[in-house]
């Protein structure tokens, strides 16, 4: 299975994860120095000095990452702070120091071996913890560069704009991307829900992932044209194509706060937010409200749950930025990629299929009750129209229990996230109990396709354009129509203007996305009538592959090319 089969040597194909077209010369990510030698051994009288050098290198790398975190906000800051914490992790640094002292290994080699042991432990845990092995490799490479004086691996610091090409980008690299210089991103690995894809969308940088052979076929200085909507990379494009791409890239579309199709069908265009800083950006972007308020920022890196008072204050700081507007609050989505010691089990063999989301209420019911109490308190003080939804709902019984819990706290609009195929197939009876549904396309795709969404080798499967996934969206919308309940989408699929048209055609009534995507999605919907939305959605659902679905829809929507999307 190849995601890069090309019709000619001048065209590479992958998975488009951030729409837009951009052209520029290739600049590859600076590679790490590689595996250091074990010899010569450190003389016995220099062992302590070498151990101190390792500790000092870790402190320097952690400090540099913390400094960089202070220059950005939101998820970008979190990524850098997490990497900084790993650079100072006593398991990694202490392991390296022990190898210096016990085996007299040179510092770089000791770091290499200690990091390898930590990465192996994480890989054995699977799921999110296996993904963190990538962070360990990034920290290892930074420590070795610090110790040897080699250039720090990562994104090149160039004065002129360029197209960034890499096997993959470490989270710290993606967090430091400068959209003023990085015109587009092309990677061999990664998928639609990888850090690279999510941050590229939030920054408005066109991106194509899963491009086999990109680092060997796209050498430094090669002029390329990247189409993040179609998922293609063209080498040596014509001057006319380059000029057109630069013109479209320069266009900045704003959102007037009113989502609708060309014939006036109202479609709520909402924002996904994860903290107060993100809420400010969403409000300034004109979002009609919030379709996904991730509450995990209150809980992460905690060994005990925050108090009701602390939670209420944090939630209020988000809600008060949307007076009179809808804010959909998702209750704690712990587990899998967000393990928390007070509600999850770190020893689960497969966390993605374990106790996560609403299921954590079975183990720690008081955490959900306290959170609902805090949400109710914040809602009463902030003036927003608060809806509440639970993640990872799979059954009718779970729906009934959650709606009842919300009712006990005076939260009158209770819904569910549809991330599990069973919830899509049971949408009718589930929405006979719940007030609304919001489809999380990231997890719905992962579970429908049995493909870990963080594995670049499965990027072709981890694509929300998969017809099987679209059929589950359709089933959910049919259940919503049956019960006269609204169905929204809050997964990353909502930020794709072409896919947004398909989702509306399937019956979705609201789309929630990164604020940066609001203008593009609004522009495409405003140029497309509801009948066209429905006709192209039928073509997508009836397609036999994600690539076919994307291609046939784009062919029927010339407005995408007109807008450079």
Coordinates of C-alpha atoms in Angstrom, one line a residue:
X1 CA 0.0 0.0 0.0
X2 CA 1.7 3.2 -1.1
X3 CA 0.5 6.7 -0.5
X4 CA 2.9 8.2 -3.0
X5 CA 2.2 6.5 -6.2
X6 CA 2.6 9.2 -8.8
X7 CA 1.6 9.6 -12.4
X8 CA 5.0 11.0 -13.3
X9 CA 8.3 11.7 -11.7
X10 CA 7.3 15.3 -11.2
X11 CA 4.3 14.6 -9.0
X12 CA 4.3 13.0 -5.5
X13 CA 1.1 12.1 -3.7
X14 CA 0.3 11.8 0.0
X15 CA -2.5 12.7 2.3
X16 CA -3.4 16.4 2.4
X17 CA -3.9 17.5 6.0
X18 CA -3.9 21.3 5.8
X19 CA -5.5 22.9 2.8
X20 CA -4.0 25.6 0.7
X21 CA -1.4 25.9 -2.1
X22 CA 2.2 27.2 -1.6
X23 CA 5.4 27.2 -3.6
X24 CA 9.0 27.6 -2.6
X25 CA 12.5 25.9 -2.4
X26 CA 12.9 22.8 -0.4
X27 CA 14.7 23.0 2.9
X28 CA 15.1 19.7 4.8
X29 CA 15.1 19.4 8.5
X30 CA 18.6 19.3 10.0
X31 CA 19.3 15.6 10.8
X32 CA 20.6 14.5 14.2
X33 CA 24.3 13.6 14.5
X34 CA 23.5 9.8 14.7
X35 CA 24.6 7.1 17.0
X36 CA 27.8 8.1 19.0
X37 CA 30.6 5.6 19.6
X38 CA 31.2 3.8 22.9
X39 CA 34.9 4.4 23.0
X40 CA 37.2 5.7 24.2
X41 CA 36.0 5.0 27.7
X42 CA 36.2 7.9 30.1
X43 CA 39.3 7.8 32.4
X44 CA 38.3 6.9 35.9
X45 CA 39.5 10.3 37.3
X46 CA 37.3 12.1 34.8
X47 CA 34.1 10.2 35.4
X48 CA 32.4 12.7 37.7
X49 CA 33.3 15.5 35.4
X50 CA 31.7 13.6 32.5
X51 CA 28.6 12.9 34.6
X52 CA 28.3 16.6 35.5
X53 CA 28.6 17.4 31.8
X54 CA 25.5 15.2 31.1
X55 CA 23.5 16.9 33.8
X56 CA 24.5 20.3 32.6
X57 CA 23.6 19.5 29.0
X58 CA 20.1 18.3 30.2
X59 CA 19.7 21.6 32.1
X60 CA 20.7 23.6 29.1
X61 CA 18.4 21.8 26.7
X62 CA 15.5 22.0 29.1
X63 CA 16.1 25.8 29.7
X64 CA 16.3 26.5 25.9
X65 CA 12.9 24.7 25.4
X66 CA 11.3 26.5 28.3
X67 CA 12.5 29.8 26.9
X68 CA 11.1 28.9 23.5
X69 CA 7.8 27.9 25.2
X70 CA 7.6 31.5 26.5
X71 CA 7.4 32.8 23.0
X72 CA 4.2 30.9 22.0
X73 CA 0.8 30.1 23.4
X74 CA -1.8 27.3 23.6
X75 CA -0.9 23.8 22.4
X76 CA 2.4 25.0 21.0
X77 CA 3.5 26.1 24.5
X78 CA 2.3 22.8 26.0
X79 CA 4.3 20.8 23.5
X80 CA 7.5 22.7 24.3
X81 CA 6.9 22.5 28.0
X82 CA 6.3 18.8 27.8
X83 CA 9.6 18.3 25.8
X84 CA 11.4 20.4 28.3
X85 CA 10.2 18.3 31.2
X86 CA 11.4 15.2 29.4
X87 CA 14.8 16.7 28.9
X88 CA 15.0 17.0 32.7
X89 CA 13.4 13.7 33.4
X90 CA 15.4 11.9 36.1
X91 CA 14.8 8.5 34.5
X92 CA 16.5 9.6 31.3
X93 CA 19.2 11.8 32.8
X94 CA 19.8 9.6 35.8
X95 CA 20.1 6.6 33.6
X96 CA 22.7 8.3 31.5
X97 CA 24.7 9.5 34.5
X98 CA 24.7 5.9 35.9
X99 CA 26.1 4.6 32.6
X100 CA 28.9 7.2 32.8
X101 CA 29.7 6.2 36.4
X102 CA 29.2 2.5 36.1
X103 CA 30.5 1.7 32.6
X104 CA 32.7 4.8 32.0
X105 CA 30.7 5.5 28.8
X106 CA 31.2 8.9 27.1
X107 CA 28.3 11.2 27.8
X108 CA 26.8 11.1 24.3
X109 CA 26.9 7.3 24.3
X110 CA 25.4 7.1 27.7
X111 CA 22.5 9.4 26.7
X112 CA 21.9 7.3 23.6
X113 CA 21.7 4.1 25.6
X114 CA 19.6 5.6 28.4
X115 CA 17.2 7.1 25.9
X116 CA 16.9 3.8 24.1
X117 CA 15.9 2.0 27.3
X118 CA 13.2 4.6 28.1
X119 CA 11.9 4.6 24.5
X120 CA 11.6 0.8 24.6
X121 CA 9.6 0.9 27.9
X122 CA 7.2 3.5 26.4
X123 CA 6.9 1.5 23.2
X124 CA 5.9 -1.6 25.2
X125 CA 3.1 0.3 26.8
X126 CA 1.5 1.1 23.4
X127 CA -1.0 3.8 22.5
X128 CA -0.2 7.3 23.6
X129 CA 2.8 6.2 25.6
X130 CA 4.3 4.6 22.5
X131 CA 3.9 7.9 20.7
X132 CA 6.0 9.6 23.5
X133 CA 9.0 7.5 22.4
X134 CA 9.2 10.0 19.5
X135 CA 9.7 12.8 22.1
X136 CA 12.4 10.7 23.8
X137 CA 14.3 10.4 20.5
X138 CA 14.0 14.2 20.0
X139 CA 15.4 15.0 23.5
X140 CA 18.2 12.4 23.0
X141 CA 19.3 14.1 19.8
X142 CA 19.2 17.5 21.4
X143 CA 21.3 16.3 24.4
X144 CA 23.8 14.7 22.1
X145 CA 24.1 17.9 20.0
X146 CA 24.6 19.9 23.2
X147 CA 27.3 17.5 24.4
X148 CA 29.2 17.3 21.1
X149 CA 28.8 20.8 19.8
X150 CA 27.1 19.5 16.7
X151 CA 24.3 21.7 15.1
X152 CA 21.0 21.3 17.0
X153 CA 18.7 19.1 14.9
X154 CA 15.4 20.4 13.7
X155 CA 13.8 23.1 11.6
X156 CA 16.4 25.1 9.7
X157 CA 16.8 28.8 10.6
X158 CA 16.7 30.4 7.1
X159 CA 16.0 34.1 6.2
X160 CA 14.1 33.3 3.1
X161 CA 10.7 31.4 3.0
X162 CA 10.9 27.7 2.2
X163 CA 9.0 24.4 2.0
X164 CA 9.9 22.2 4.9
X165 CA 10.6 18.6 4.1
X166 CA 11.2 15.9 6.7
X167 CA 10.7 12.2 7.5
X168 CA 8.6 13.5 10.4
X169 CA 8.6 16.5 12.7
X170 CA 9.1 16.2 16.5
X171 CA 6.4 17.9 18.5
X172 CA 9.0 20.6 19.6
X173 CA 9.8 21.3 16.0
X174 CA 6.2 21.8 15.0
X175 CA 5.7 24.1 18.0
X176 CA 8.4 26.4 16.7
X177 CA 7.3 26.6 13.1
X178 CA 7.2 30.2 11.8
X179 CA 4.3 30.6 9.3
X180 CA 6.1 33.7 8.0
X181 CA 9.0 31.5 6.7
X182 CA 7.6 28.0 6.4
X183 CA 5.3 28.1 3.3
X184 CA 4.4 24.5 3.4
X185 CA 5.2 21.2 5.0
X186 CA 5.9 17.8 3.4
X187 CA 6.6 14.7 5.5
X188 CA 7.1 11.0 4.9
X189 CA 5.4 10.0 8.1
X190 CA 2.5 11.4 10.1
X191 CA -1.3 11.3 9.6
X192 CA -4.3 13.6 9.6
X193 CA -4.3 13.8 13.4
X194 CA -0.6 14.0 14.0
X195 CA 1.0 17.0 15.8
X196 CA 2.3 18.2 12.4
X197 CA -1.2 18.2 10.8
X198 CA -3.0 19.8 13.7
X199 CA -0.5 22.6 14.2
X200 CA -0.2 23.2 10.4
X201 CA -3.9 23.7 10.3
X202 CA -3.9 26.1 13.3
X203 CA -1.1 28.1 11.7
X204 CA -2.6 28.1 8.2
X205 CA 0.4 26.3 6.6
X206 CA -0.5 23.9 3.7
X207 CA 0.7 20.4 4.5
X208 CA 0.9 17.0 2.9
X209 CA 2.0 13.9 5.0
X210 CA 2.5 10.3 4.1
X211 CA 4.6 11.2 1.0
X212 CA 6.8 8.1 0.4
X213 CA 10.3 9.1 -0.7
X214 CA 9.9 12.8 0.0
X215 CA 13.3 13.2 1.6
X216 CA 15.2 11.5 -1.2
X217 CA 13.3 12.9 -4.1
X218 CA 13.0 16.5 -2.8
X219 CA 16.5 17.8 -2.2
X220 CA 17.4 21.1 -0.8
X221 CA 16.8 24.0 -3.2
X222 CA 14.3 22.1 -5.4
X223 CA 11.3 24.3 -6.3
X224 CA 8.1 22.6 -5.4
X225 CA 4.4 23.4 -5.4
X226 CA 2.5 21.9 -2.5
X227 CA -1.3 21.5 -2.6
X228 CA -2.5 20.7 0.9
X229 CA -6.1 20.1 -0.2
X230 CA -5.4 17.6 -3.0
X231 CA -2.4 16.0 -1.2
X232 CA 0.1 16.5 -4.0
X233 CA 3.7 17.9 -4.3
X234 CA 4.8 19.0 -7.8
X235 CA 8.4 19.5 -8.5
X236 CA 9.6 22.2 -10.9
X237 CA 6.2 23.8 -11.3
X238 CA 5.5 26.4 -14.0
X239 CA 6.1 30.1 -13.2
X240 CA 2.3 30.7 -13.7
X241 CA 1.5 28.0 -11.1
X242 CA 3.9 29.4 -8.6
X243 CA 2.5 32.9 -9.1
X244 CA -1.0 31.7 -8.6
X245 CA 0.0 29.8 -5.5
X246 CA 1.6 32.9 -4.0
X247 CA -1.4 35.0 -4.8
X248 CA -3.7 32.6 -3.1
X249 CA -1.4 32.3 -0.1
X250 CA -1.4 36.0 0.3
X251 CA -5.2 36.1 0.5
X252 CA -6.5 36.2 4.0
X253 CA -10.1 35.3 4.4
X254 CA -12.0 36.6 7.5
X255 CA -15.2 35.2 8.9
X256 CA -18.2 37.5 9.3
X257 CA -19.7 35.4 12.1
X258 CA -22.5 34.0 10.0
X259 CA -22.1 30.5 8.5
X260 CA -24.5 29.6 5.7
X261 CA -24.6 27.9 2.3
X262 CA -25.2 29.9 -1.0
X263 CA -28.9 29.4 -0.7
X264 CA -29.1 30.5 2.9
X265 CA -29.0 27.3 4.9
X266 CA -27.7 28.2 8.3
X267 CA -24.6 26.2 9.4
X268 CA -23.0 27.1 12.7
X269 CA -19.3 27.6 12.4
X270 CA -17.8 27.2 15.8
X271 CA -14.2 26.9 17.3
X272 CA -12.3 24.2 19.1
X273 CA -10.6 25.6 22.2
X274 CA -8.4 24.1 24.9
X275 CA -7.6 27.0 27.3
X276 CA -8.4 30.7 27.9
X277 CA -5.7 31.8 25.4
X278 CA -7.3 29.7 22.7
X279 CA -10.8 31.1 23.6
X280 CA -9.5 34.6 23.1
X281 CA -8.3 33.7 19.6
X282 CA -11.6 32.1 18.8
X283 CA -13.6 35.0 19.9
X284 CA -11.4 37.5 18.0
X285 CA -11.9 35.3 14.9
X286 CA -15.6 35.8 14.9
X287 CA -16.5 32.2 15.8
X288 CA -20.3 31.7 16.4
X289 CA -19.4 30.0 19.6
X290 CA -17.4 27.0 20.8
X291 CA -18.2 23.5 19.5
X292 CA -15.5 21.8 21.6
X293 CA -14.2 23.1 24.9
X294 CA -11.5 20.7 26.0
X295 CA -11.3 20.8 29.8
X296 CA -8.2 18.7 30.2
X297 CA -6.0 21.8 30.7
X298 CA -7.2 21.9 34.3
X299 CA -6.1 18.3 34.9
X300 CA -2.9 17.6 33.0
X301 CA 0.3 17.2 34.9
X302 CA -1.7 16.8 38.2
X303 CA -1.4 13.9 40.6
X304 CA -4.8 14.9 42.2
X305 CA -7.9 16.4 40.7
X306 CA -8.3 20.1 41.0
X307 CA -10.9 21.4 43.4
X308 CA -14.4 22.4 42.3
X309 CA -13.5 26.1 43.0
X310 CA -10.3 25.9 40.8
X311 CA -12.1 24.2 38.0
X312 CA -15.0 26.7 38.1
X313 CA -12.7 29.7 37.9
X314 CA -10.8 28.1 34.9
X315 CA -14.0 27.3 33.0
X316 CA -15.4 30.7 33.7
X317 CA -12.4 32.4 32.1
X318 CA -13.3 30.6 28.8
X319 CA -17.1 30.9 29.0
X320 CA -17.1 34.7 29.8
X321 CA -15.5 35.3 26.4
X322 CA -18.7 34.1 24.6
X323 CA -21.6 35.9 26.3
X324 CA -24.9 34.8 24.9
X325 CA -23.2 32.3 22.6
X326 CA -23.1 28.5 22.6
X327 CA -20.2 26.8 24.3
X328 CA -20.1 23.0 24.2
X329 CA -18.1 21.8 27.2
X330 CA -16.6 18.3 26.9
X331 CA -16.1 16.5 30.2
X332 CA -12.8 15.1 31.1
X333 CA -11.4 13.0 28.3
X334 CA -8.7 11.2 30.3
X335 CA -7.0 7.9 29.2
X336 CA -5.3 6.9 26.0
X337 CA -3.2 9.9 25.0
X338 CA -4.1 11.8 28.3
X339 CA -3.4 9.4 31.2
X340 CA -4.1 10.8 34.7
X341 CA -3.1 8.9 37.8
X342 CA -6.3 9.6 39.7
X343 CA -8.7 8.1 37.0
X344 CA -6.7 5.9 34.7
X345 CA -4.5 2.8 34.9
X346 CA -1.0 3.2 33.4
X347 CA -0.7 -0.6 33.1
X348 CA -3.5 -1.1 30.6
X349 CA -2.3 -3.2 27.7
X350 CA -4.2 -1.1 25.1
X351 CA -5.2 2.3 26.5
X352 CA -7.0 3.4 23.3
X353 CA -9.5 0.6 24.0
X354 CA -9.4 0.9 27.7
X355 CA -10.9 3.0 30.5
X356 CA -11.0 6.5 28.9
X357 CA -13.5 9.3 28.5
X358 CA -16.8 8.7 30.2
X359 CA -15.6 5.2 31.2
X360 CA -13.4 6.8 33.9
X361 CA -16.5 7.6 35.8
X362 CA -16.9 3.9 36.6
X363 CA -13.5 4.0 38.5
X364 CA -13.8 7.6 39.9
X365 CA -17.4 8.7 39.8
X366 CA -16.7 11.6 42.1
X367 CA -14.4 13.2 39.5
X368 CA -17.2 13.5 37.0
X369 CA -19.7 14.8 39.7
X370 CA -17.2 17.4 40.8
X371 CA -16.5 18.5 37.3
X372 CA -20.2 18.8 36.5
X373 CA -20.7 20.9 39.6
X374 CA -17.8 23.2 38.6
X375 CA -19.3 23.6 35.0
X376 CA -22.7 24.4 36.5
X377 CA -21.2 27.0 38.8
X378 CA -19.2 28.6 35.9
X379 CA -22.2 28.6 33.6
X380 CA -24.3 30.4 36.2
X381 CA -21.7 33.2 36.5
X382 CA -20.5 33.7 32.9
X383 CA -23.6 34.3 30.7
X384 CA -22.7 31.8 27.9
X385 CA -25.2 29.2 26.6
X386 CA -23.6 26.1 28.1
X387 CA -24.0 22.6 26.6
X388 CA -22.2 19.6 28.1
X389 CA -21.1 16.4 26.3
X390 CA -19.4 13.2 27.3
X391 CA -16.6 11.6 25.4
X392 CA -16.3 7.9 24.4
X393 CA -20.0 7.1 24.7
X394 CA -20.7 3.7 23.3
X395 CA -24.2 2.6 24.6
X396 CA -27.7 3.8 25.3
X397 CA -27.2 3.0 28.9
X398 CA -24.1 5.2 29.2
X399 CA -26.1 8.0 27.5
X400 CA -28.9 7.7 30.0
X401 CA -26.5 7.8 33.0
X402 CA -24.7 10.9 31.7
X403 CA -27.9 12.8 30.9
X404 CA -29.1 12.0 34.4
X405 CA -25.9 13.2 36.0
X406 CA -26.1 16.5 34.1
X407 CA -29.7 16.9 35.3
X408 CA -28.7 16.5 38.9
X409 CA -26.4 19.5 38.5
X410 CA -29.0 21.6 36.7
X411 CA -27.2 21.3 33.3
X412 CA -30.2 21.1 30.9
X413 CA -28.5 20.5 27.6
X414 CA -26.6 17.2 27.7
X415 CA -25.2 15.5 24.7
X416 CA -22.7 12.8 23.6
X417 CA -19.6 12.6 21.4
X418 CA -19.8 10.1 18.6
X419 CA -16.3 8.6 18.4
X420 CA -17.1 4.9 18.7
X421 CA -18.8 3.2 15.7
X422 CA -21.5 1.7 18.0
X423 CA -22.6 5.2 18.9
X424 CA -23.0 6.1 15.3
X425 CA -25.0 2.9 14.6
X426 CA -27.2 3.5 17.7
X427 CA -27.6 7.3 17.0
X428 CA -31.4 7.0 16.9
X429 CA -32.0 5.6 20.4
X430 CA -29.0 7.5 21.8
X431 CA -30.4 10.8 20.6
X432 CA -33.9 9.8 22.0
X433 CA -32.1 10.4 25.3
X434 CA -29.5 13.0 24.6
X435 CA -30.1 16.6 23.4
X436 CA -27.4 16.6 20.7
X437 CA -24.5 14.7 19.3
X438 CA -21.0 15.9 18.2
X439 CA -18.9 13.7 16.0
X440 CA -15.2 13.4 16.9
X441 CA -13.9 12.4 13.5
X442 CA -10.4 11.7 14.8
X443 CA -11.3 8.8 17.0
X444 CA -14.2 7.7 14.9
X445 CA -11.8 7.2 12.0
X446 CA -9.3 5.4 14.3
X447 CA -11.8 3.0 15.6
X448 CA -13.7 2.5 12.3
X449 CA -10.5 1.7 10.4
X450 CA -8.6 -0.1 13.2
X451 CA -5.7 2.2 12.5
X452 CA -3.7 4.0 15.2
X453 CA -4.1 7.6 14.3
X454 CA -0.5 8.5 15.2
X455 CA 1.2 5.9 13.0
X456 CA 2.5 7.5 9.8
X457 CA 2.6 4.2 8.1
X458 CA -1.3 4.0 8.4
X459 CA -1.9 7.6 7.3
X460 CA -3.9 6.4 4.2
X461 CA -6.3 4.5 6.6
X462 CA -6.4 7.3 9.2
X463 CA -8.2 9.6 6.8
X464 CA -11.6 11.0 7.5
X465 CA -12.4 10.9 3.8
X466 CA -12.6 7.1 4.1
X467 CA -16.1 6.2 2.8
X468 CA -16.7 3.9 5.8
X469 CA -16.2 6.8 8.1
X470 CA -18.5 9.0 6.0
X471 CA -21.2 6.3 6.2
X472 CA -21.0 6.4 10.0
X473 CA -21.3 10.2 9.9
X474 CA -24.4 9.7 7.7
X475 CA -25.9 7.2 10.1
X476 CA -25.4 9.6 13.0
X477 CA -27.1 12.4 11.1
X478 CA -30.0 10.1 10.2
X479 CA -30.4 9.3 13.9
X480 CA -30.4 13.0 14.7
X481 CA -33.0 13.7 12.0
X482 CA -35.1 10.9 13.4
X483 CA -35.2 12.5 16.8
X484 CA -35.0 16.1 15.6
X485 CA -31.7 16.5 17.4
X486 CA -28.7 18.6 16.0
X487 CA -25.5 16.8 15.0
X488 CA -22.2 18.6 14.8
X489 CA -18.7 17.7 13.9
X490 CA -15.8 18.8 16.2
X491 CA -13.0 16.6 14.8
X492 CA -10.2 17.9 12.6
X493 CA -12.3 17.0 9.5
X494 CA -14.4 20.1 10.0
X495 CA -11.4 22.3 9.2
X496 CA -11.1 20.8 5.6
X497 CA -13.2 23.1 3.4
X498 CA -14.0 20.4 0.9
X499 CA -14.9 17.9 3.5
X500 CA -17.0 20.5 5.3
X501 CA -19.2 20.6 2.2
X502 CA -19.6 16.8 2.3
X503 CA -20.5 16.9 6.1
X504 CA -23.2 19.5 5.5
X505 CA -24.6 17.4 2.7
X506 CA -24.8 14.4 5.0
X507 CA -26.9 16.4 7.5
X508 CA -24.4 18.0 9.9
X509 CA -25.7 21.2 11.4
X510 CA -22.6 22.7 12.9
X511 CA -18.9 22.5 12.3
X512 CA -16.2 23.2 14.9
X513 CA -12.6 23.8 14.0
X514 CA -9.4 25.6 14.6
X515 CA -10.2 29.3 14.4
X516 CA -7.7 29.8 11.5
X517 CA -10.0 27.6 9.3
X518 CA -13.2 29.6 9.8
X519 CA -12.7 32.0 6.9
X520 CA -11.9 29.3 4.4
X521 CA -14.7 27.0 5.4
X522 CA -17.2 29.9 5.4
X523 CA -16.1 31.0 2.0
X524 CA -16.5 27.6 0.4
X525 CA -19.9 27.0 2.0
X526 CA -21.1 30.5 1.0
X527 CA -20.3 29.6 -2.7
X528 CA -22.1 26.2 -2.5
X529 CA -25.8 25.6 -2.3
X530 CA -27.3 22.8 -0.2
X531 CA -28.3 20.7 -3.2
X532 CA -24.7 20.6 -4.3
X533 CA -23.6 19.7 -0.8
X534 CA -25.9 16.8 -0.9
X535 CA -24.9 15.6 -4.3
X536 CA -21.2 15.6 -3.6
X537 CA -21.7 13.9 -0.3
X538 CA -23.4 11.1 -2.1
X539 CA -20.5 10.8 -4.4
X540 CA -18.1 10.7 -1.5
X541 CA -20.1 8.1 0.4
X542 CA -20.4 5.9 -2.7
X543 CA -16.6 6.1 -3.5
X544 CA -14.4 3.1 -2.9
X545 CA -11.5 4.8 -1.3
X546 CA -10.5 8.0 0.6
X547 CA -8.5 9.1 -2.4
X548 CA -11.4 8.6 -4.8
X549 CA -13.8 10.4 -2.5
X550 CA -11.5 13.4 -2.2
X551 CA -10.8 13.5 -5.9
X552 CA -14.4 13.3 -7.1
X553 CA -15.6 16.0 -4.6
X554 CA -12.8 18.4 -5.5
X555 CA -13.6 17.9 -9.2
X556 CA -17.2 19.0 -8.5
X557 CA -16.2 22.0 -6.5
X558 CA -14.3 24.4 -8.7
X559 CA -14.6 27.1 -6.0
X560 CA -11.7 25.2 -4.1
X561 CA -9.3 26.0 -6.9
X562 CA -10.6 29.5 -7.3
X563 CA -9.9 30.2 -3.6
X564 CA -6.5 28.4 -3.7
X565 CA -7.7 25.6 -1.5

